[in-house]
Coordinates of C-alpha atoms in Angstrom, one line a residue:
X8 CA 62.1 78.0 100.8
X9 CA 63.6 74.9 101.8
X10 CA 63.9 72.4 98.4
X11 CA 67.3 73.3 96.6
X12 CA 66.4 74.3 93.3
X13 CA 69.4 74.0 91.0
X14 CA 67.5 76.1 88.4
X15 CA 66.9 78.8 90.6
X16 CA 68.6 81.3 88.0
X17 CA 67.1 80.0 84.7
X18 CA 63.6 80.9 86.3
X19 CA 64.8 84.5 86.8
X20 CA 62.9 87.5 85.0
X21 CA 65.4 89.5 82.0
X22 CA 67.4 92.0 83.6
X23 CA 68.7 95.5 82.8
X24 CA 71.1 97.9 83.8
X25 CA 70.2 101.7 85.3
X26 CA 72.2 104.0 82.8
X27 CA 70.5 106.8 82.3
X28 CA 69.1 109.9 85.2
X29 CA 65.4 109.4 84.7
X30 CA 65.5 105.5 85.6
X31 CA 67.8 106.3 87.9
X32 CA 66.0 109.0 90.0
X33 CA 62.4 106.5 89.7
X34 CA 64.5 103.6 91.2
X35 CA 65.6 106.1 94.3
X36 CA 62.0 106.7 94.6
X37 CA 61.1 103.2 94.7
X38 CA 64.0 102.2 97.3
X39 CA 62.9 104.8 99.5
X40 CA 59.2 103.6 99.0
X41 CA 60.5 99.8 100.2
X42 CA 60.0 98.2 103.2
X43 CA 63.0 96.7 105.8
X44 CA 66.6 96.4 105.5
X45 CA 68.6 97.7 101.7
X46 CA 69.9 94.6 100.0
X47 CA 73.6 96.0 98.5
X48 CA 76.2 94.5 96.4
X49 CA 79.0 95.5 93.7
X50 CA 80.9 94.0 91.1
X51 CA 84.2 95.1 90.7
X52 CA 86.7 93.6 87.9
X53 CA 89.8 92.6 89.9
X54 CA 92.2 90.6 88.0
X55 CA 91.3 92.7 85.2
X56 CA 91.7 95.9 85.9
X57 CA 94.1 98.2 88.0
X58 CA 91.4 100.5 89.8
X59 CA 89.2 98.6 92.7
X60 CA 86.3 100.6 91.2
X61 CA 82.5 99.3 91.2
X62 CA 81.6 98.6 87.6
X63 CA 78.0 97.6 88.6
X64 CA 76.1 98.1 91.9
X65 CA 72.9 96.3 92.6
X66 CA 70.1 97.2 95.2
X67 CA 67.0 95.0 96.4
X68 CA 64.4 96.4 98.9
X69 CA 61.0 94.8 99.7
X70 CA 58.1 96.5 97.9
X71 CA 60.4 98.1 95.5
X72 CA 62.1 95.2 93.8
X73 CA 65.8 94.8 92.2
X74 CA 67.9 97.6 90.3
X75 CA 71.3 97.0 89.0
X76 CA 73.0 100.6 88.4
X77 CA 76.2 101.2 86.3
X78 CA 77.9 103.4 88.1
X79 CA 80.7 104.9 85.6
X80 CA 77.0 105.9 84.0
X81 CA 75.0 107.7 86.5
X82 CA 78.2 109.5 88.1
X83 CA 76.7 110.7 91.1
X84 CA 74.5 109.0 93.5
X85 CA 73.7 111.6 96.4
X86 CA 69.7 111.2 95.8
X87 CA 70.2 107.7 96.4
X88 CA 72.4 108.3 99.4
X89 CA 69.8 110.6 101.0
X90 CA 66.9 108.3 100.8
X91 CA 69.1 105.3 101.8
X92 CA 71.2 106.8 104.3
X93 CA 69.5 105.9 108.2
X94 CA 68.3 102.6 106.7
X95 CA 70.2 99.1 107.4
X96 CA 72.5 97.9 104.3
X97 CA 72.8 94.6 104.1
X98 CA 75.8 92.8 102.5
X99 CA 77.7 89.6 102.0
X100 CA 81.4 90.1 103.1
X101 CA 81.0 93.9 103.1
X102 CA 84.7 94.9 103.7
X103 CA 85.1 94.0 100.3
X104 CA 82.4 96.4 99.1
X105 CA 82.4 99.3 101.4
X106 CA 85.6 101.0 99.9
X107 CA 84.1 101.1 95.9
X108 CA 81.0 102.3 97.3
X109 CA 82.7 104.8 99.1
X110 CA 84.3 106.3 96.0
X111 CA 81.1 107.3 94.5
X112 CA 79.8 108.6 97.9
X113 CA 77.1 105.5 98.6
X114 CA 78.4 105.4 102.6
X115 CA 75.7 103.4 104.9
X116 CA 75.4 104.3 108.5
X117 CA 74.2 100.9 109.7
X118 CA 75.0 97.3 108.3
X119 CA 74.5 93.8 108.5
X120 CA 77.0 91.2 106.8
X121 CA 75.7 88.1 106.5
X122 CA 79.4 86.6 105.6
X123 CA 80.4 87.5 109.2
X124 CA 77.5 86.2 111.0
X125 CA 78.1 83.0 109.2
X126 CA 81.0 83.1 110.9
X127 CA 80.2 84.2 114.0
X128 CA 77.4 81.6 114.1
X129 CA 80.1 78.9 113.9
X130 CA 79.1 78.0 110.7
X131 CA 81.7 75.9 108.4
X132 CA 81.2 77.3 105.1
X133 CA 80.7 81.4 104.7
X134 CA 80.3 81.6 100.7
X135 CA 77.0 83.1 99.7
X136 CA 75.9 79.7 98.3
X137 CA 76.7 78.3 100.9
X138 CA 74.8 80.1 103.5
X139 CA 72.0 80.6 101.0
X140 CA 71.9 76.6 100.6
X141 CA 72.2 75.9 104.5
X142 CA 69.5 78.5 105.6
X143 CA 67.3 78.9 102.8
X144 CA 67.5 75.5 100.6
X145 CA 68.3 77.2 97.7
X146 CA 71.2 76.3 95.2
X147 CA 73.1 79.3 93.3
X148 CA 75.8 78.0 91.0
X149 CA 78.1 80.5 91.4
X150 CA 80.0 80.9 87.8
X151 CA 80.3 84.5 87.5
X152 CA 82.3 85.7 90.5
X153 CA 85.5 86.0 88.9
X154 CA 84.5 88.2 85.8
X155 CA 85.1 90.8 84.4
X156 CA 82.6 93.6 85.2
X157 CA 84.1 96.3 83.2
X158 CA 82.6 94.4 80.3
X159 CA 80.0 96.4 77.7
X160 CA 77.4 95.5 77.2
X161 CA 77.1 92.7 80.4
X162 CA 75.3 89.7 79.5
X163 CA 72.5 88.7 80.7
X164 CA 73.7 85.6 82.3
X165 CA 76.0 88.3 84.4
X166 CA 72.8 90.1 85.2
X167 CA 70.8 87.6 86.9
X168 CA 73.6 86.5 88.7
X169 CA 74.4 89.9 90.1
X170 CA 70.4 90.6 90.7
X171 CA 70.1 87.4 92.7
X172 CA 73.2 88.3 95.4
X173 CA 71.4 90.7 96.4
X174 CA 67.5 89.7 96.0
X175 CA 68.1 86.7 98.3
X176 CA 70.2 88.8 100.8
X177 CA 66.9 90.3 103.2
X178 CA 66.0 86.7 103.7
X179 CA 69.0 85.6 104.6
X180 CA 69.6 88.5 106.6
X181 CA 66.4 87.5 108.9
X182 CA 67.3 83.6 109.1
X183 CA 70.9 84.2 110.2
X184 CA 69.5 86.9 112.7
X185 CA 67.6 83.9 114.2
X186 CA 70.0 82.0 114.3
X187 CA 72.6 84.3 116.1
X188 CA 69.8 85.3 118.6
X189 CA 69.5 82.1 119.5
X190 CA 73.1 81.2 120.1
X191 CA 73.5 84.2 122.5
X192 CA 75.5 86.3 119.7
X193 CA 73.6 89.3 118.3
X194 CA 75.4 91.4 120.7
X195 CA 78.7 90.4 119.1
X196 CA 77.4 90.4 115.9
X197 CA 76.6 94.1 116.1
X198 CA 80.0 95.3 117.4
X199 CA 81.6 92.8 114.7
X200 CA 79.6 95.2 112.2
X201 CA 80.3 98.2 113.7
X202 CA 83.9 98.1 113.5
X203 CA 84.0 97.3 109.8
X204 CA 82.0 99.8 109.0
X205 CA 84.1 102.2 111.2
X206 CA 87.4 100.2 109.4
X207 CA 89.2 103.2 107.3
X208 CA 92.1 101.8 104.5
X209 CA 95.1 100.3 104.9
X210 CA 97.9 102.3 104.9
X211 CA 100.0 102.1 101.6
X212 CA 103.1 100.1 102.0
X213 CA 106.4 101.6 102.3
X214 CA 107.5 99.3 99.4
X215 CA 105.4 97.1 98.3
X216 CA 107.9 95.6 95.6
X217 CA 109.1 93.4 98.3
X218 CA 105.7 91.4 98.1
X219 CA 106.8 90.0 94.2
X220 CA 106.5 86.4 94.3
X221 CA 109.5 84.7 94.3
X222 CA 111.7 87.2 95.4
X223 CA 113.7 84.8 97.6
X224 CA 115.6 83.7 94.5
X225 CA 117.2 87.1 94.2
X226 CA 121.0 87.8 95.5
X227 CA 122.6 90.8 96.2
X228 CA 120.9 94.7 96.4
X229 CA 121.6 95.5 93.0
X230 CA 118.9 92.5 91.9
X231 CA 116.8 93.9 94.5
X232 CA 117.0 97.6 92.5
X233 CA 116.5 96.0 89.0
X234 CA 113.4 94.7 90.8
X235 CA 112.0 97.1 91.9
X236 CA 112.6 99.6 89.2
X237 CA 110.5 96.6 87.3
X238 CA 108.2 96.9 89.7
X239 CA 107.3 101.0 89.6
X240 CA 107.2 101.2 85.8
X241 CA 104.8 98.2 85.7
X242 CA 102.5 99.8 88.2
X243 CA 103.0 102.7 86.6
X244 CA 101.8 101.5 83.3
X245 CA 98.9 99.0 85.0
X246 CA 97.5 102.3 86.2
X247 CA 97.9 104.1 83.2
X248 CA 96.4 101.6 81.4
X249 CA 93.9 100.5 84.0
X250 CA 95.1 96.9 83.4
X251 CA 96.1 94.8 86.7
X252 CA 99.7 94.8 86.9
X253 CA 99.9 90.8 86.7
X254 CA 97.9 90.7 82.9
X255 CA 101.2 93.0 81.5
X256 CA 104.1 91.0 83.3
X257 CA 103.9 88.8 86.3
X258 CA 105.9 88.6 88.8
X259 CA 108.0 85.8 87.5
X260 CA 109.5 87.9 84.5
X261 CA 110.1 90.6 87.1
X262 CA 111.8 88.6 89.1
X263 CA 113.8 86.1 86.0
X264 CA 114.9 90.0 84.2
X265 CA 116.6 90.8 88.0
X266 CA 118.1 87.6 88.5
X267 CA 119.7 87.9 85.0
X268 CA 120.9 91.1 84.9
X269 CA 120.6 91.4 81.0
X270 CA 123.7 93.5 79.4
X271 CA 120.7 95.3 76.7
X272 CA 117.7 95.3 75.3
X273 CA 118.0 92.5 73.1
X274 CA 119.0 90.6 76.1
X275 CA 115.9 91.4 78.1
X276 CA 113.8 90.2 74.8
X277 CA 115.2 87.0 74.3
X278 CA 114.9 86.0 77.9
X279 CA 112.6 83.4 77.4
X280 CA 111.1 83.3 80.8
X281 CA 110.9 87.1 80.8
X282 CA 106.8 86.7 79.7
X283 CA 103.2 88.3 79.8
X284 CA 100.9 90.2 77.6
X285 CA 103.0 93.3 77.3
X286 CA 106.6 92.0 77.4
X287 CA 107.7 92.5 74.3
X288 CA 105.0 95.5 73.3
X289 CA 106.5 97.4 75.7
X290 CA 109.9 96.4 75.8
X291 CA 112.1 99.7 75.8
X292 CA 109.8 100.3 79.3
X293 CA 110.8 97.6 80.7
X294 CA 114.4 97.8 79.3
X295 CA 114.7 101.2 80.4
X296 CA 113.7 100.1 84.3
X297 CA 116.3 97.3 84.1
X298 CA 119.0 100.1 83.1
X299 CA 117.7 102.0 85.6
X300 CA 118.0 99.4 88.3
X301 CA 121.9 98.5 87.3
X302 CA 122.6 102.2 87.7
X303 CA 120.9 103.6 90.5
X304 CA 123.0 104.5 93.9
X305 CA 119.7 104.3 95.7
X306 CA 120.4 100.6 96.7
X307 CA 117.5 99.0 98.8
X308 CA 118.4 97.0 102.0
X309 CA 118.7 93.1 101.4
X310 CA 115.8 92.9 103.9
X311 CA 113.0 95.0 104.7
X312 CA 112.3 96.7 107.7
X313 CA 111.0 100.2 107.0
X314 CA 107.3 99.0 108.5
X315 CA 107.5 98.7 111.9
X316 CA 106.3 94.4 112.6
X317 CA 107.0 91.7 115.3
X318 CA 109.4 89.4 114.7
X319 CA 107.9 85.9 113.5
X320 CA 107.0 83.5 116.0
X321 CA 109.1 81.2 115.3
X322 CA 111.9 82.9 116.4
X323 CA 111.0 84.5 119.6
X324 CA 112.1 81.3 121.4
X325 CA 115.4 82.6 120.7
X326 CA 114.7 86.2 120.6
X327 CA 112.6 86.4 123.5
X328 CA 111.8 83.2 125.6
X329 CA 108.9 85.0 128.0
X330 CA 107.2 86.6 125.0
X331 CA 107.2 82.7 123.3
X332 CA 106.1 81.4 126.5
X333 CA 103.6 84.0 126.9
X334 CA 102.5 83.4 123.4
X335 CA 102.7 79.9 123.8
X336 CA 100.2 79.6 126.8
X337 CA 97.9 82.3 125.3
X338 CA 96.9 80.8 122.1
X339 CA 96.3 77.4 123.7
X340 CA 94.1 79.6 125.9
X341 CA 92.5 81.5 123.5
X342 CA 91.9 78.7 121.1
X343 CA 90.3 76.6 123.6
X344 CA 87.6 79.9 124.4
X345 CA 87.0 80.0 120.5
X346 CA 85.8 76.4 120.6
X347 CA 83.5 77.1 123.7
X348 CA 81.9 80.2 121.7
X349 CA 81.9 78.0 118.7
X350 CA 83.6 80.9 117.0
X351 CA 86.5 80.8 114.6
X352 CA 89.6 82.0 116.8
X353 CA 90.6 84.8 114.4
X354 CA 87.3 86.2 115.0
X355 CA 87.6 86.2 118.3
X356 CA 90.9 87.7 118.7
X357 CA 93.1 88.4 115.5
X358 CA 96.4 86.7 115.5
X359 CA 98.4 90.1 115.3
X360 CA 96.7 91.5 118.3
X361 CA 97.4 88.5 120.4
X362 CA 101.0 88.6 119.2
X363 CA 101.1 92.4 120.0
X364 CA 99.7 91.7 123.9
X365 CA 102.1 88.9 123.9
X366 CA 105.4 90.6 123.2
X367 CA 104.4 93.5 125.3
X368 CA 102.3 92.7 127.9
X369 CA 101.2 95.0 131.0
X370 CA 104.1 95.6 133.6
X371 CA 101.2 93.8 136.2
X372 CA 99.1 91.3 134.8
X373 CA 95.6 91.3 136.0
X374 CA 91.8 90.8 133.8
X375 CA 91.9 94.6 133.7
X376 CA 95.4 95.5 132.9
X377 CA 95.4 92.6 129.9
X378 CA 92.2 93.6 129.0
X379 CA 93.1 97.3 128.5
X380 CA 96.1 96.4 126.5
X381 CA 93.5 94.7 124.1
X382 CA 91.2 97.4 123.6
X383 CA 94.5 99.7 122.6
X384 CA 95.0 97.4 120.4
X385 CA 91.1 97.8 118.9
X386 CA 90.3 95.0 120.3
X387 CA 86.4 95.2 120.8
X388 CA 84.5 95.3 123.8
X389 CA 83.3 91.7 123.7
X390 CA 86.3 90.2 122.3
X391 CA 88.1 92.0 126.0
X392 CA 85.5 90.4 128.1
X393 CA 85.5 87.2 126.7
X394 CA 89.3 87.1 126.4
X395 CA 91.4 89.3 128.6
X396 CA 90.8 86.9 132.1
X397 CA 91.8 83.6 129.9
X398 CA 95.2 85.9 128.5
X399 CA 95.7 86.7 131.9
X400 CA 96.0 83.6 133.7
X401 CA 97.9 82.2 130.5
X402 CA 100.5 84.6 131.3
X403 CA 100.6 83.8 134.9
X404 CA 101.1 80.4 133.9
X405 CA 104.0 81.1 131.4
X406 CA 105.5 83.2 134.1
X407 CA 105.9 79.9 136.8
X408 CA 109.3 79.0 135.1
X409 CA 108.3 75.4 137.2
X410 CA 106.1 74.9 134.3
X411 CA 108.0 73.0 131.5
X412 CA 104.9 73.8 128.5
X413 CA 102.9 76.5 129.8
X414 CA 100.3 76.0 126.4
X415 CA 99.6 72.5 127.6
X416 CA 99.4 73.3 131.2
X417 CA 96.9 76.1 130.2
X418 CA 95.1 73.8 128.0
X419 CA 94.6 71.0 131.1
X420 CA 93.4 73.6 133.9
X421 CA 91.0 76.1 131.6
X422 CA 88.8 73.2 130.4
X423 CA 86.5 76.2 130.4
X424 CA 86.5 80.3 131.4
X425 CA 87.4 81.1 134.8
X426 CA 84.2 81.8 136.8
X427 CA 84.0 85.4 136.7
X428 CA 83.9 86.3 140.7
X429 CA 87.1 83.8 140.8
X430 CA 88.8 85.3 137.4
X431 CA 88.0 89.0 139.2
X432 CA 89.5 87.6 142.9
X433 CA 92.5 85.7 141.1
X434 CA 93.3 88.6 138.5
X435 CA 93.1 91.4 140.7
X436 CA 96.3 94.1 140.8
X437 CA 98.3 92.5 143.2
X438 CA 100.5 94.6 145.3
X439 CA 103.9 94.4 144.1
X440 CA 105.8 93.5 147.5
X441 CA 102.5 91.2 148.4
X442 CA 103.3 87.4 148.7
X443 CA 102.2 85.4 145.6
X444 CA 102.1 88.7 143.4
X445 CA 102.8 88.3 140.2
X446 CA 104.4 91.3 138.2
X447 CA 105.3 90.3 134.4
X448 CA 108.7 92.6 133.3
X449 CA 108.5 94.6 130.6
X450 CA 110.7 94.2 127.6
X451 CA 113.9 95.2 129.0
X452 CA 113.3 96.5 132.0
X453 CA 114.7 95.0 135.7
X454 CA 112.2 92.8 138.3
X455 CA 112.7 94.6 141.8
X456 CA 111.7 91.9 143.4
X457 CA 113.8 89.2 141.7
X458 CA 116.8 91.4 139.8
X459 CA 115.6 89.4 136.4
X460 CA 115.3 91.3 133.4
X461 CA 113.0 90.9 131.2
X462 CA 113.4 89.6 127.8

């Protein structure tokens, strides 16, 4: 299709949801009767509710059509696992959706996200209407992203937009395959996949009251207790209540009951900027977290620290000058390869991994060395070949303390990626007593050669 049809949804067909186990086991039938890749999307209801669970999961397959399945409903989905399983599951922005469908055991082996090939492709706008516009001239006003899914009954309206994310998907699928065959990028395309597919969950934060907005306001550890004592009995109730934390209190009547320390309840309730939908219904909970914040002798740190983390960048000038110089050079070097690919640079190497090879890079700097430092660091194997030779001559240019701005001296001599038989010649181990070899320190430790310790 190539003439934007604003109406697009208004021509759609009625639409229903899957409830009950006989339509349910003649839709599995149907998907596995379909030809080419599984078209897969789900609709949570975050902002609504406290769980990240799907409240609605909608399939498309050529020859078999669309289905829309409420999973809280059917409860277990192994038959359509087992037909489903070796096929390709497309999705838009699938990181988003592979934990939910996890939950209720819907676990592809294979996928294609056509959110990430948009950005791999270089393209400026990854949005689903967007990349549905661009590649297939079709307009999808998008006004139902943001609600809520745990609604019953869903209307219709809801329906046909959650039918057409995935309807349009095996289309879009094939156009943006073209198009990152033709740029040279399928190969990175499918190890992009891969790896979020293999991607397992964050690990829980150690305390993950620190991340209330506005907490910079508060003075003093005992604030910092009243806090977080808010904190744990409003998760604890959002959970209970399967309501997201932020529709009870928000942060900022967290944050207003610690700075004020109220003397009683009837403080905490006429605090006007205390606010939200349960501050008042609940307010002996909330009262009886403040006490316990004001009496507590487990006193948090003023700062945390329990997760292990870099320091910022902004302050490794001072903390460590050859890590900021290293840095320094490396971005500029990196960044100037992301424009050559016509990739965004944090798909090309993430920030913290570039950070991480930058603080602590290889006791010799060569391709290989950096570029095994990377792939500790899950780095994949194209994002090593692609970056590890630039990274190591940026940090042989941040080493040369003759250089006054290594980033802009390794922004004017790597106009493009050293020529690989030169990059393998120039980046080759060096023997350490060899003249011209260069040896980076490590954190700490004392140059042999020099007596300079590193930093």
């Amino acid at each position: 299709m190539t003439d934007a049809d604003p109406a697009y949804e208004d021509a759609h067909a009625a639409v229903h949801v899957i409830e009950e186990r006989d339509e349910y086991l003649d839709a599995v039938a149907r998907l596995a009767a379909g030809t080419g890749p599984v078209a897969v999307d789900a609709e949570r209801a975050s902002g609504y509710r406290y769980s990240q669970r799907a409240y609605l999961i909608q399939m498309f397959r050529r020859g078999s059509g669309s289905f829309l399945f409420d999973p809280i409903a059917i409860g277990d989905f192994s038959d359509l696992q087992a037909a489903l399983v070796d096929e390709e599951w497309v999705f838009h922005a699938a990181s988003q959706d592979l934990p939910c469908l996890r939950e209720v055991g819907l676990v592809p082996t294979r996928i294609f996200d056509t959110e990430l090939g948009a950005r791999i492709a270089g393209f400026p706008r990854v949005g689903l209407g967007a990349v549905v516009e661009q590649l297939l001239g079709i307009t999808l006003a998008k006004a139902h992203s943001a609600a809520d899914w745990s609604t019953r009954p869903l209307p219709q309206a809801w329906l046909v937009y959650a039918a057409l994310d995935v309807e349009l998907l095996p289309d879009l699928r094939d156009s943006l395959a073209e198009v990152l065959d033709a740029a040279g990028k399928t190969r990175i395309a499918e190890e992009e996949f891969a790896a979020v597919l293999a991607r397992g969950p964050k690990p829980p934060r150690a305390e993950p009251w620190r991340r209330l907005s506005g907490m910079n306001v508060l003075r003093g550890a005992r604030a910092l207790a009243i806090a977080r004592s808010l904190w744990e009995a409003r998760d604890a109730y959002a959970q209970e209540t399967d309501i997201a934390p932020g529709r009870t209190i928000p942060d900022s009547a967290i944050v207003a009951a610690a700075a004020a320390a109220p003397a009683s309840r009837a403080e905490l309730g006429a605090l006007k900027a205390f606010t939200g939908r349960a501050s008042r219904s609940e307010l002996d909970r909330w009262w009886a977290a403040v006490e316990a914040g004001q009496t507590t002798e487990d006193l948090p740190r003023l700062r945390g620290g329990s997760e292990p983390s870099l320091p910022p960048p902004r302050a490794w000038a001072e903390r460590n000058p050859a890590a900021d110089r290293r840095y320094r050079a490396a971005r500029a070097a990196v960044t100037a390869r992301a424009a050559e690919l016509d990739l965004p640079v944090e798909n090309l190497l993430t920030p913290e991994t570039l950070r991480l090879v930058s603080w602590n890079p290889p006791k010799t700097v060569a391709t290989e060395t950096v570029g095994a430092t990377l792939a500790s660091h899950d780095a994949r194997p194209w994002q090593v070949e692609e970056t590890a030779s630039v990274i190591a001559h940026a940090f042989e240019v941040a080493a040369d303390r003759s250089v006054e701005d290594p980033a802009a001296a390794v922004t004017a001599t790597t106009a493009s990626r050293p020529d690989e038989t030169t990059a393998d010649a120039d980046h080759a181990t060096p023997d350490a007593g060899a003249p011209g070899a260069v040896g980076l320190v490590a954190d700490g430790q004392t140059d042999a050669t020099t007596g300079t310790t590193g930093s």
